[in-house]
Short mmCIF file of C-alpha atoms in Angstrom, two decimals:
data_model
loop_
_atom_site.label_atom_id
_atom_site.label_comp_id
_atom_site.label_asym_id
_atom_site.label_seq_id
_atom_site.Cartn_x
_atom_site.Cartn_y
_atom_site.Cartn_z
CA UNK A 1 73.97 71.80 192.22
CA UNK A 2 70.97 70.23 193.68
CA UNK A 3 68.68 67.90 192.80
CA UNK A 4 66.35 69.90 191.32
CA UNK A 5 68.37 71.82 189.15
CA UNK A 6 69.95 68.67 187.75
CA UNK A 7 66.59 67.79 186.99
CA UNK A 8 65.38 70.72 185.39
CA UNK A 9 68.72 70.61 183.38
CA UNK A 10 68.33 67.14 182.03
CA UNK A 11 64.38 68.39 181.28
CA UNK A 12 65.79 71.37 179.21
CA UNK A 13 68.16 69.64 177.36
CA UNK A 14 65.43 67.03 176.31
CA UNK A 15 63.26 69.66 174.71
CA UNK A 16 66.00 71.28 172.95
CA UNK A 17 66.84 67.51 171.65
CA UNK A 18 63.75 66.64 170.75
CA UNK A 19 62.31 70.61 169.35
CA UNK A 20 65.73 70.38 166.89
CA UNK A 21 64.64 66.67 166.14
CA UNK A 22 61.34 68.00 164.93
CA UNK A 23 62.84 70.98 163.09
CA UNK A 24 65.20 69.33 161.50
CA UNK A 25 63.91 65.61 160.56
CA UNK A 26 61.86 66.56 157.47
CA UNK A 27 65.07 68.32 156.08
CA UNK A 28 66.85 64.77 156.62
CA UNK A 29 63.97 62.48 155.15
CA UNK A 30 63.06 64.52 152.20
CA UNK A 31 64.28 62.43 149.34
CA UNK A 32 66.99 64.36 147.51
CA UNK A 33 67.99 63.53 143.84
CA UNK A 34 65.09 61.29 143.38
CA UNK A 35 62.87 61.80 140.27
CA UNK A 36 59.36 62.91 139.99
CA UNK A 37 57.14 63.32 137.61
CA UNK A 38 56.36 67.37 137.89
CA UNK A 39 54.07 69.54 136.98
CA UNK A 40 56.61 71.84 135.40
CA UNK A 41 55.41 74.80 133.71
CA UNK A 42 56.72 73.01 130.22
CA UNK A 43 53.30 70.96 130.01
CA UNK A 44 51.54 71.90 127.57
CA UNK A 45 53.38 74.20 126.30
CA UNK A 46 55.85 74.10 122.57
CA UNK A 47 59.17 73.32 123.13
CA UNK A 48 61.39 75.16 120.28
CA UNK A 49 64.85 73.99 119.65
CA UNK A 50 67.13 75.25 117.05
CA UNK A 51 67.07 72.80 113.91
CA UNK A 52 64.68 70.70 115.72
CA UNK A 53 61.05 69.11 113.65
CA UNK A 54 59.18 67.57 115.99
CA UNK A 55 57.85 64.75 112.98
CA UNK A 56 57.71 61.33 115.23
CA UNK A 57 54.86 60.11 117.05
CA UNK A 58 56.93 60.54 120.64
CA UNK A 59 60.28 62.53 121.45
CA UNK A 60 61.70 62.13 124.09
CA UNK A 61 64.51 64.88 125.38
CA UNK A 62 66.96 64.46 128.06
CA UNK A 63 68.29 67.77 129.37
CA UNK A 64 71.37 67.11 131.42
CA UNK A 65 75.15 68.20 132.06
CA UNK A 66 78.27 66.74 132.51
CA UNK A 67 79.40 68.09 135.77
CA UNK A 68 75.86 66.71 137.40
CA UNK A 69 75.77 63.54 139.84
CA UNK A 70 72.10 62.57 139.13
CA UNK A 71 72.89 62.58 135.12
CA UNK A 72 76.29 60.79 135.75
CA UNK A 73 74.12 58.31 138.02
CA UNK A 74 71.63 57.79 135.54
CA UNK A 75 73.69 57.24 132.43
CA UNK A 76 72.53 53.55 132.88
CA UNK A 77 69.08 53.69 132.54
CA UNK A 78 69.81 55.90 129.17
CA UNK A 79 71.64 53.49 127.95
CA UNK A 80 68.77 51.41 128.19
CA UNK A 81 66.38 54.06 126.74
CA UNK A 82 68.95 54.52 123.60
CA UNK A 83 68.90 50.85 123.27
CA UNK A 84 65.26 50.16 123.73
CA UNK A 85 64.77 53.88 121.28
CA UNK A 86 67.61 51.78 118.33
CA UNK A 87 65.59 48.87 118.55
CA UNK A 88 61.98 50.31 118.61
CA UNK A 89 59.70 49.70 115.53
CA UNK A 90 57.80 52.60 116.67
CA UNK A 91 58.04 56.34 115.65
CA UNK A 92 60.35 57.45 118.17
CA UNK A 93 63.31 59.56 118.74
CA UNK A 94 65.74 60.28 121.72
CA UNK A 95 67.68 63.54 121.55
CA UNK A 96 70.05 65.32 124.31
CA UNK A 97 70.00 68.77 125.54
CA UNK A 98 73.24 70.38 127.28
CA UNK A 99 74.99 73.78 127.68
CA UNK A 100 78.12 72.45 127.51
CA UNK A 101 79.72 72.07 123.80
CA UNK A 102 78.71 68.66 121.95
CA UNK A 103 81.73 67.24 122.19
CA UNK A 104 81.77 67.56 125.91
CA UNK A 105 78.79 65.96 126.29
CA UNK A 106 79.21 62.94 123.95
CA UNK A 107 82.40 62.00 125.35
CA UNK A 108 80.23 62.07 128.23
CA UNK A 109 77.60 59.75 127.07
CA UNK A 110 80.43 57.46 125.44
CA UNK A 111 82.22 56.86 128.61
CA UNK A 112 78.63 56.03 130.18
CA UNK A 113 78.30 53.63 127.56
CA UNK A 114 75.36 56.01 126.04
CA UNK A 115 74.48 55.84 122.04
CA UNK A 116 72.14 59.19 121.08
CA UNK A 117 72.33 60.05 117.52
CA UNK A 118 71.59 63.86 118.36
CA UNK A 119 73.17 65.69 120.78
CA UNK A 120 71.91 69.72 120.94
CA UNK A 121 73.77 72.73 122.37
CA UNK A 122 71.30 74.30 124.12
CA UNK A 123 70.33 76.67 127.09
CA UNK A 124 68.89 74.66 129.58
CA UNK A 125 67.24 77.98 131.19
CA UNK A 126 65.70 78.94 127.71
CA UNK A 127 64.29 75.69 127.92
CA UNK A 128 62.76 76.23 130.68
CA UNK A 129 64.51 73.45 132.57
CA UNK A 130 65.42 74.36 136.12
CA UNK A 131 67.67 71.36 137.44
CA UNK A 132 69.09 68.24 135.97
CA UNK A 133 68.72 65.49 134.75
CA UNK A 134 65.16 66.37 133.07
CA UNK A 135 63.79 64.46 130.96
CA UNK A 136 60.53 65.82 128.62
CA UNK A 137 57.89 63.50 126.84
CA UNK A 138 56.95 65.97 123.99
CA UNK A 139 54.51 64.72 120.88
CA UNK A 140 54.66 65.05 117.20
CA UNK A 141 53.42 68.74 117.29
CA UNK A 142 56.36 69.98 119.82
CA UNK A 143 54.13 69.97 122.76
CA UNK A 144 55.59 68.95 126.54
CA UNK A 145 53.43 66.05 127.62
CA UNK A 146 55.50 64.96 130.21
CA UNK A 147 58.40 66.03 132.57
CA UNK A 148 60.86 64.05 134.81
CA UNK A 149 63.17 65.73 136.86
CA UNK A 150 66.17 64.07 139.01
CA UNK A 151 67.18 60.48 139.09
CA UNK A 152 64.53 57.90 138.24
CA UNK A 153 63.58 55.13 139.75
CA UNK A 154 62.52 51.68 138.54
CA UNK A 155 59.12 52.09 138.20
CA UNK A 156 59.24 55.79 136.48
CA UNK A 157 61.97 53.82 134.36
CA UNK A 158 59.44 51.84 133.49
CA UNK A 159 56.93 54.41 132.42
CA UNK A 160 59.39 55.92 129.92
CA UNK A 161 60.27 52.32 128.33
CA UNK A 162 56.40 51.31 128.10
CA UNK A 163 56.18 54.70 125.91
CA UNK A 164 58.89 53.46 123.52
CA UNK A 165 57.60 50.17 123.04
CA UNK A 166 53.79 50.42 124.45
CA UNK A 167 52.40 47.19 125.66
CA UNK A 168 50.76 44.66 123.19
CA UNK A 169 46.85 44.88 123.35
#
């Protein structure tokens, strides 16, 4: 092999590394699992849940499963919410939303250290809800004000516990 062709070898081989680098690099860096606020087709619209009034000021819904890594992962942080939810003065409540039987999923939440007085049975895709964990920001009238979807992070943490206890004007 001469020269040349060595050359034009090593060339080829650098555009296929660096074309596949470009192809494939956005795949790699797009943030999977991580939490955004969305602008899910819920807003605005009534949620309706079996049994459920929607008489407090904020309620909050998590829809999750059991067998999902981002809800196992942030069984922390809703520990915190049930806490800072127990100990609000505020009209709030904190309710979750699974398919799986209610038993399944408070064992769930117990082992995760998780207190939530109501637990529904519920079809996430009646919902509306199209991955997990999701958590909805709905008013006094049933209406979705807000959606979450995935794991959050501190500072969207932060947003849901300023709506449980609102900051002092």
């Amino acid at each position: 092999m001469t020269k040349l062709e060595k050359t034009s070898h090593a060339f080829v081989i650098g555009v296929c590394i660096l074309s596949a680098y470009l192809l494939v690099a956005p795949i790699i860096k797009r943030p999977i699992g991580r939490a955004h606020q969305t602008t899910s087709p819920l807003l605005g619209k009534r949620l309706d849940l079996a049994d459920v009034r929607w008489s407090r000021r904020l309620n909050l819904v998590v829809a999750l499963t059991t067998k999902c890594p981002f809800c196992a992962a942030s069984l922390p942080f809703y520990q915190r919410l049930s806490l800072a939810v127990k100990s609000s003065e505020s009209d709030v409540s904190l309710q979750v939303a699974s398919p799986e039987p209610v038993d399944t999923t408070k064992t769930f939440l117990d082992e995760g250290g998780v207190q939530i007085p109501r637990i529904l049975r519920a079809s996430l895709k009646a919902m509306g809800v199209v991955g997990t964990p999701t958590l909805m920001v709905i008013d006094s009238g049933g209406t979705v004000k807000q959606v979450y979807q995935g794991k959050l992070n501190e500072q969207q943490q932060d947003e849901v516990l300023a709506l449980v206890h609102p900051p002092q004007e």
